[in-house]
């Protein structure tokens, strides 16, 4: 199953808002439809957003009219994951040729498929080295095939460890407020036959302190030049828990998520998704809420970043020379 693809003149996505209840595919034939799907998280996850941005430019080229304005809509549909604007810009550089744009977008799709395989191998080697042959991992949000095109980032490592027989089990934190962990990661782990348990987000650090977790493994929406990891809200709490418990905190993301043009996490726009997702349906009517969709884990709390090309700790730009392999 591919989360996102180009089929007969349309972007086809699995609607992630309907999972795990229903596996529904949507055919999107305009940039406006795709932007709406991105904003309501029908398609989500950094690598998948990169492919979406690029395929969206192919839709723009196909639609005609004000292509530049539609490219801007795509680039800014969500602000935090660098892949989205990067994918859109890479494809837009080949406008106005529809054929050239589509070819570039499909290249980005294929690169992300290859990236997943490379990260899986490199990440599994690292986890085996750090945790031995029976790892108990905690993961956050959803980093599987749904967040990429197939297999994913951190979850691709989990799948590979399972194939190698080196995985004891996974704790998925539910990922308030939109429950990507409970709805999507649990669905992907179940389909793969991987032993897993769900935990509320706030249980993570306590489970680590109780020695029930050997390492935290998760993805990123942007990795800054100084090595700060911007990822789903709750990642930072898990990083603090991992540091307190003395266990590794591993981030797995392709080079397409590494943004050397952004100095540190302070420079990243963190999407705030509004009060309704947090307070709606539970708090008294009219309760306001603050709802940052992402947080910043400072580089010094990150044991290692695994990409499709390297494993490093410290700065992503290599200025401190801490590349591990
Ligand atoms: O708001 P979302 O669901 O798009 O957030 C996604 C995440 O934070 C993922 O952890 C990240 O994109 C890594 S995807 C492999």
Tab-separated table of C-alpha atoms and ligand atoms in Angstrom:
chain	number	residue	atom	x	y	z
A	1	UNK	CA	0.000	0.000	0.000
A	2	UNK	CA	1.297	3.466	-0.906
A	3	UNK	CA	0.008	6.273	1.309
A	4	UNK	CA	0.197	8.747	-1.528
A	5	UNK	CA	0.651	8.352	-5.266
A	6	UNK	CA	-0.205	9.775	-8.673
A	7	UNK	CA	-2.870	7.769	-10.502
A	8	UNK	CA	-4.425	8.796	-13.834
A	9	UNK	CA	-4.119	12.554	-13.406
A	10	UNK	CA	-4.941	12.680	-9.691
A	11	UNK	CA	-3.200	12.536	-6.329
A	12	UNK	CA	-4.509	9.469	-4.534
A	13	UNK	CA	-4.165	9.289	-0.746
A	14	UNK	CA	-5.434	7.046	1.988
A	15	UNK	CA	-7.563	9.291	4.202
A	16	UNK	CA	-5.737	9.038	7.526
A	17	UNK	CA	-8.564	10.714	9.416
A	18	UNK	CA	-10.754	7.657	8.758
A	19	UNK	CA	-8.250	5.106	10.078
A	20	UNK	CA	-8.336	2.707	11.812
A	21	UNK	CA	-12.073	2.310	11.268
A	22	UNK	CA	-12.140	2.544	7.482
A	23	UNK	CA	-9.509	2.368	4.723
A	24	UNK	CA	-10.787	5.021	2.342
A	25	UNK	CA	-8.837	6.338	-0.650
A	26	UNK	CA	-9.383	9.865	-1.960
A	27	UNK	CA	-8.767	11.081	-5.528
A	28	UNK	CA	-7.695	14.712	-5.420
A	29	UNK	CA	-7.703	16.568	-8.714
A	30	UNK	CA	-7.053	20.156	-7.630
A	31	UNK	CA	-4.518	21.959	-5.454
A	32	UNK	CA	-7.365	23.323	-3.367
A	33	UNK	CA	-8.579	19.785	-2.542
A	34	UNK	CA	-5.042	18.665	-1.714
A	35	UNK	CA	-4.379	21.667	0.544
A	36	UNK	CA	-7.598	20.968	2.406
A	37	UNK	CA	-6.544	17.311	2.830
A	38	UNK	CA	-3.131	18.406	4.163
A	39	UNK	CA	-4.674	20.860	6.621
A	40	UNK	CA	-7.108	18.364	8.103
A	41	UNK	CA	-4.310	15.747	8.274
A	42	UNK	CA	-5.881	13.337	5.787
A	43	UNK	CA	-2.300	13.143	4.524
A	44	UNK	CA	0.382	13.880	7.098
A	45	UNK	CA	3.919	13.023	8.247
A	46	UNK	CA	6.996	14.824	6.959
A	47	UNK	CA	8.107	12.610	4.026
A	48	UNK	CA	4.507	12.109	2.852
A	49	UNK	CA	4.026	15.879	2.955
A	50	UNK	CA	7.101	16.343	0.782
A	51	UNK	CA	5.629	14.029	-1.835
A	52	UNK	CA	2.256	15.747	-1.466
A	53	UNK	CA	3.809	19.170	-2.040
A	54	UNK	CA	5.558	18.003	-5.193
A	55	UNK	CA	2.573	16.117	-6.599
A	56	UNK	CA	0.476	19.178	-5.799
A	57	UNK	CA	2.618	21.230	-8.159
A	58	UNK	CA	1.847	18.650	-10.863
A	59	UNK	CA	-1.834	19.262	-10.149
A	60	UNK	CA	-1.215	23.012	-10.424
A	61	UNK	CA	0.524	22.559	-13.789
A	62	UNK	CA	-2.374	20.428	-14.958
A	63	UNK	CA	-4.991	22.919	-13.742
A	64	UNK	CA	-3.396	25.936	-15.436
A	65	UNK	CA	-4.429	29.445	-14.339
A	66	UNK	CA	-2.520	31.094	-11.499
A	67	UNK	CA	0.100	28.411	-10.921
A	68	UNK	CA	2.372	30.592	-8.765
A	69	UNK	CA	-0.449	31.329	-6.331
A	70	UNK	CA	-1.312	27.624	-6.083
A	71	UNK	CA	2.333	26.745	-5.410
A	72	UNK	CA	2.308	29.278	-2.556
A	73	UNK	CA	-0.856	27.664	-1.157
A	74	UNK	CA	0.900	24.299	-1.154
A	75	UNK	CA	4.132	25.563	0.382
A	76	UNK	CA	2.305	27.204	3.273
A	77	UNK	CA	-0.462	24.671	3.895
A	78	UNK	CA	1.331	23.622	7.091
A	79	UNK	CA	4.417	25.460	8.367
A	80	UNK	CA	6.510	23.082	10.472
A	81	UNK	CA	7.589	20.071	8.402
A	82	UNK	CA	10.274	21.343	6.029
A	83	UNK	CA	9.516	18.577	3.517
A	84	UNK	CA	6.295	20.217	2.359
A	85	UNK	CA	7.739	23.512	1.146
A	86	UNK	CA	10.914	21.786	-0.003
A	87	UNK	CA	8.996	19.256	-2.129
A	88	UNK	CA	6.763	21.938	-3.600
A	89	UNK	CA	9.705	24.197	-4.458
A	90	UNK	CA	11.747	21.400	-5.993
A	91	UNK	CA	8.895	20.488	-8.330
A	92	UNK	CA	7.975	24.135	-9.007
A	93	UNK	CA	11.486	24.808	-10.308
A	94	UNK	CA	10.463	22.791	-13.388
A	95	UNK	CA	7.304	24.730	-14.175
A	96	UNK	CA	5.651	25.295	-16.578
A	97	UNK	CA	6.319	21.815	-18.019
A	98	UNK	CA	3.743	19.419	-16.590
A	99	UNK	CA	5.787	16.408	-17.702
A	100	UNK	CA	8.966	17.666	-16.047
A	101	UNK	CA	7.141	18.579	-12.814
A	102	UNK	CA	5.433	15.202	-12.605
A	103	UNK	CA	8.702	13.378	-13.289
A	104	UNK	CA	10.379	15.321	-10.475
A	105	UNK	CA	7.499	14.634	-8.083
A	106	UNK	CA	7.669	10.914	-8.834
A	107	UNK	CA	11.432	11.050	-8.285
A	108	UNK	CA	10.804	12.529	-4.814
A	109	UNK	CA	8.291	9.724	-4.146
A	110	UNK	CA	10.830	7.091	-5.200
A	111	UNK	CA	13.609	8.735	-3.188
A	112	UNK	CA	11.464	8.583	-0.053
A	113	UNK	CA	10.770	4.896	-0.682
A	114	UNK	CA	14.522	4.258	-0.964
A	115	UNK	CA	15.186	6.456	2.085
A	116	UNK	CA	12.915	4.285	4.230
A	117	UNK	CA	14.879	1.166	3.344
A	118	UNK	CA	18.230	2.864	4.062
A	119	UNK	CA	17.054	4.256	7.421
A	120	UNK	CA	15.609	0.868	8.392
A	121	UNK	CA	18.971	-0.860	7.923
A	122	UNK	CA	21.069	1.834	9.548
A	123	UNK	CA	18.628	2.388	12.425
A	124	UNK	CA	18.262	-1.320	13.183
A	125	UNK	CA	22.053	-1.706	13.296
A	126	UNK	CA	22.229	1.174	15.781
A	127	UNK	CA	19.432	-0.133	18.011
A	128	UNK	CA	21.012	-3.599	18.081
A	129	UNK	CA	24.306	-1.989	19.061
A	130	UNK	CA	22.739	0.129	21.830
A	131	UNK	CA	20.010	-2.191	23.125
A	132	UNK	CA	21.033	-5.730	22.221
A	133	UNK	CA	18.887	-8.294	20.446
A	134	UNK	CA	15.629	-7.926	22.372
A	135	UNK	CA	14.827	-4.222	22.323
A	136	UNK	CA	11.841	-2.725	24.115
A	137	UNK	CA	11.126	0.549	22.325
A	138	UNK	CA	8.832	3.480	22.938
A	139	UNK	CA	7.656	5.491	19.948
A	140	UNK	CA	5.564	8.627	19.581
A	141	UNK	CA	3.143	9.897	16.945
A	142	UNK	CA	3.105	7.944	13.668
A	143	UNK	CA	6.230	7.399	11.621
A	144	UNK	CA	5.208	4.388	9.548
A	145	UNK	CA	4.284	3.962	5.923
A	146	UNK	CA	1.380	6.327	6.491
A	147	UNK	CA	3.782	9.168	7.266
A	148	UNK	CA	6.050	8.414	4.329
A	149	UNK	CA	5.103	6.439	1.232
A	150	UNK	CA	5.866	2.915	2.443
A	151	UNK	CA	7.514	1.640	5.669
A	152	UNK	CA	8.307	5.104	7.096
A	153	UNK	CA	11.143	6.387	9.293
A	154	UNK	CA	11.327	5.311	12.957
A	155	UNK	CA	8.687	2.655	12.358
A	156	UNK	CA	10.699	1.355	9.393
A	157	UNK	CA	13.456	0.647	11.923
A	158	UNK	CA	10.921	-1.121	14.141
A	159	UNK	CA	9.736	-3.257	11.192
A	160	UNK	CA	13.346	-4.148	10.344
A	161	UNK	CA	14.168	-5.086	13.953
A	162	UNK	CA	11.088	-7.317	13.969
A	163	UNK	CA	12.225	-8.998	10.727
A	164	UNK	CA	15.645	-9.583	12.314
A	165	UNK	CA	14.106	-11.055	15.479
A	166	UNK	CA	15.671	-8.264	17.559
A	167	UNK	CA	12.525	-6.646	18.905
A	168	UNK	CA	10.802	-7.579	22.155
A	169	UNK	CA	7.965	-5.094	21.746
A	170	UNK	CA	6.852	-1.516	21.285
A	171	UNK	CA	5.021	0.966	23.462
A	172	UNK	CA	3.143	3.480	21.304
A	173	UNK	CA	2.226	6.707	23.035
A	174	UNK	CA	-1.238	7.775	22.013
A	175	UNK	CA	-0.258	11.306	20.856
A	176	UNK	CA	-2.842	13.734	22.042
A	177	UNK	CA	-4.821	15.464	20.720
A	178	UNK	CA	-5.269	13.790	17.318
A	179	UNK	CA	-4.127	10.322	18.441
A	180	UNK	CA	-1.762	9.461	15.601
A	181	UNK	CA	-0.178	6.889	17.936
A	182	UNK	CA	-3.418	5.269	19.047
A	183	UNK	CA	-5.131	5.344	15.652
A	184	UNK	CA	-2.323	4.998	13.125
A	185	UNK	CA	0.755	3.490	14.784
A	186	UNK	CA	-1.308	0.850	16.586
A	187	UNK	CA	-2.972	0.031	13.234
A	188	UNK	CA	0.359	-0.312	11.435
A	189	UNK	CA	1.951	-2.383	14.227
A	190	UNK	CA	-1.058	-4.698	14.346
A	191	UNK	CA	-0.956	-5.236	10.566
A	192	UNK	CA	2.748	-6.084	10.849
A	193	UNK	CA	2.134	-8.538	13.696
A	194	UNK	CA	4.434	-6.637	16.065
A	195	UNK	CA	3.811	-6.975	19.826
A	196	UNK	CA	2.747	-3.580	21.111
A	197	UNK	CA	0.935	-1.777	23.887
A	198	UNK	CA	-0.587	1.668	23.928
A	199	UNK	CA	0.179	4.188	26.690
A	200	UNK	CA	-1.053	7.675	27.431
A	201	UNK	CA	1.590	10.243	26.480
A	202	UNK	CA	2.342	11.217	30.070
A	203	UNK	CA	3.126	7.596	31.021
A	204	UNK	CA	6.266	7.594	28.848
A	205	UNK	CA	8.809	9.059	31.275
A	206	UNK	CA	7.459	6.951	34.167
A	207	UNK	CA	7.689	3.732	32.115
A	208	UNK	CA	11.276	4.670	31.280
A	209	UNK	CA	12.047	5.317	34.965
A	210	UNK	CA	10.545	1.908	35.767
A	211	UNK	CA	13.020	0.353	33.296
A	212	UNK	CA	10.340	-0.903	30.911
A	213	UNK	CA	11.851	0.870	27.898
A	214	UNK	CA	15.341	0.384	26.419
A	215	UNK	CA	15.202	3.310	23.979
A	216	UNK	CA	12.879	5.964	22.567
A	217	UNK	CA	12.678	6.039	18.780
A	218	UNK	CA	10.715	8.627	16.825
A	219	UNK	CA	10.738	10.800	13.715
A	220	UNK	CA	11.099	14.493	12.940
A	221	UNK	CA	9.377	17.229	11.022
A	222	UNK	CA	12.534	19.301	10.828
A	223	UNK	CA	16.078	18.842	12.031
A	224	UNK	CA	17.861	22.149	12.394
A	225	UNK	CA	21.494	22.966	11.635
A	226	UNK	CA	22.412	22.763	15.331
A	227	UNK	CA	20.777	19.317	15.625
A	228	UNK	CA	17.573	20.427	17.387
A	229	UNK	CA	14.743	18.029	16.551
A	230	UNK	CA	11.317	19.486	15.851
A	231	UNK	CA	8.668	16.776	16.121
A	232	UNK	CA	5.167	16.046	17.371
A	233	UNK	CA	4.230	17.659	20.679
A	234	UNK	CA	5.195	15.263	23.463
A	235	UNK	CA	8.552	14.314	21.957
A	236	UNK	CA	10.406	16.693	24.282
A	237	UNK	CA	8.803	15.109	27.381
A	238	UNK	CA	9.947	11.690	26.192
A	239	UNK	CA	13.456	13.077	25.609
A	240	UNK	CA	13.577	14.446	29.159
A	241	UNK	CA	12.320	11.096	30.446
A	242	UNK	CA	14.949	9.242	28.438
A	243	UNK	CA	17.736	11.475	29.759
A	244	UNK	CA	16.538	11.025	33.354
A	245	UNK	CA	16.368	7.244	32.880
A	246	UNK	CA	19.726	7.092	31.095
A	247	UNK	CA	18.386	5.449	27.935
A	248	UNK	CA	18.987	6.421	24.265
A	249	UNK	CA	16.713	8.876	22.496
A	250	UNK	CA	16.940	8.151	18.764
A	251	UNK	CA	15.498	10.236	15.967
A	252	UNK	CA	15.056	8.697	12.504
A	253	UNK	CA	14.418	11.010	9.558
A	254	UNK	CA	15.572	11.333	5.953
A	255	UNK	CA	18.017	14.009	4.820
A	256	UNK	CA	14.969	15.655	3.195
A	257	UNK	CA	13.914	16.593	6.753
A	258	UNK	CA	17.299	18.094	7.637
A	259	UNK	CA	17.151	21.863	7.218
A	260	UNK	CA	20.587	23.433	7.413
A	261	UNK	CA	19.082	26.816	6.535
A	262	UNK	CA	17.348	26.903	9.920
A	263	UNK	CA	19.856	27.552	12.683
A	264	UNK	CA	17.956	26.124	15.646
A	265	UNK	CA	14.538	25.073	16.893
A	266	UNK	CA	13.886	28.648	18.027
A	267	UNK	CA	13.701	29.644	14.356
A	268	UNK	CA	10.973	27.158	13.398
A	269	UNK	CA	7.341	28.155	13.097
A	270	UNK	CA	5.402	25.786	15.339
A	271	UNK	CA	1.902	25.193	14.024
A	272	UNK	CA	-0.824	25.941	16.585
A	273	UNK	CA	-3.936	24.044	15.572
A	274	UNK	CA	-6.422	25.941	17.693
A	275	UNK	CA	-8.503	25.216	20.763
A	276	UNK	CA	-11.148	22.881	19.371
A	277	UNK	CA	-8.816	19.863	19.010
A	278	UNK	CA	-7.868	20.069	22.695
A	279	UNK	CA	-10.931	21.416	24.458
A	280	UNK	CA	-13.754	20.487	22.086
A	281	UNK	CA	-16.179	17.953	23.475
A	282	UNK	CA	-14.490	17.640	26.872
A	283	UNK	CA	-13.912	21.007	28.515
A	284	UNK	CA	-16.737	23.421	29.370
A	285	UNK	CA	-18.007	25.179	26.231
A	286	UNK	CA	-15.909	28.239	25.451
A	287	UNK	CA	-12.749	26.988	27.194
A	288	UNK	CA	-9.693	28.341	25.432
A	289	UNK	CA	-6.644	26.146	24.839
A	290	UNK	CA	-3.098	26.371	23.617
A	291	UNK	CA	-2.348	23.701	21.036
A	292	UNK	CA	1.207	23.596	19.684
A	293	UNK	CA	1.280	20.645	17.282
A	294	UNK	CA	5.056	20.235	17.613
A	295	UNK	CA	7.849	20.821	20.095
A	296	UNK	CA	11.622	21.198	20.009
A	297	UNK	CA	13.957	18.650	21.542
A	298	UNK	CA	17.343	20.320	22.017
A	299	UNK	CA	20.226	18.529	20.314
A	300	UNK	CA	21.915	17.755	23.633
A	301	UNK	CA	19.027	15.423	24.549
A	302	UNK	CA	19.267	13.481	21.280
A	303	UNK	CA	21.544	10.436	21.452
A	304	UNK	CA	21.636	9.963	17.677
A	305	UNK	CA	19.916	11.026	14.483
A	306	UNK	CA	19.655	8.312	11.840
A	307	UNK	CA	19.154	9.449	8.265
A	308	UNK	CA	19.285	7.622	4.950
A	309	UNK	CA	22.946	8.688	4.654
A	310	UNK	CA	24.464	8.850	8.128
A	311	UNK	CA	24.163	8.555	11.883
A	312	UNK	CA	25.149	11.639	13.814
A	313	UNK	CA	24.877	13.248	17.201
A	314	UNK	CA	25.214	16.934	17.913
A	315	UNK	CA	25.028	19.356	15.024
A	316	UNK	CA	23.382	18.342	11.746
A	317	UNK	CA	25.746	20.513	9.724
A	318	UNK	CA	28.745	18.548	10.991
A	319	UNK	CA	30.370	21.692	12.378
A	320	UNK	CA	31.194	19.853	15.610
A	321	UNK	CA	32.494	16.758	13.816
A	322	UNK	CA	30.306	14.326	15.743
A	323	UNK	CA	29.186	12.156	12.810
A	324	UNK	CA	28.986	8.606	14.104
A	325	UNK	CA	28.910	6.630	10.870
B	1	LIG	O1	0.903	16.531	12.714
B	1	LIG	P1	1.492	15.336	12.034
B	1	LIG	O2	0.733	14.081	12.285
B	1	LIG	O3	1.769	15.591	10.577
B	1	LIG	O4	2.915	15.160	12.735
B	1	LIG	C1	3.757	14.161	12.255
B	1	LIG	C2	4.918	13.932	13.119
B	1	LIG	O5	5.191	14.679	14.038
B	1	LIG	C3	5.804	12.786	12.779
B	1	LIG	O6	6.432	12.300	13.925
B	1	LIG	C4	6.877	13.270	11.820
B	1	LIG	O7	6.338	13.905	10.702
B	1	LIG	C5	7.739	12.165	11.402
B	1	LIG	S1	7.033	11.361	10.013
B	1	LIG	C6	7.878	10.014	9.596
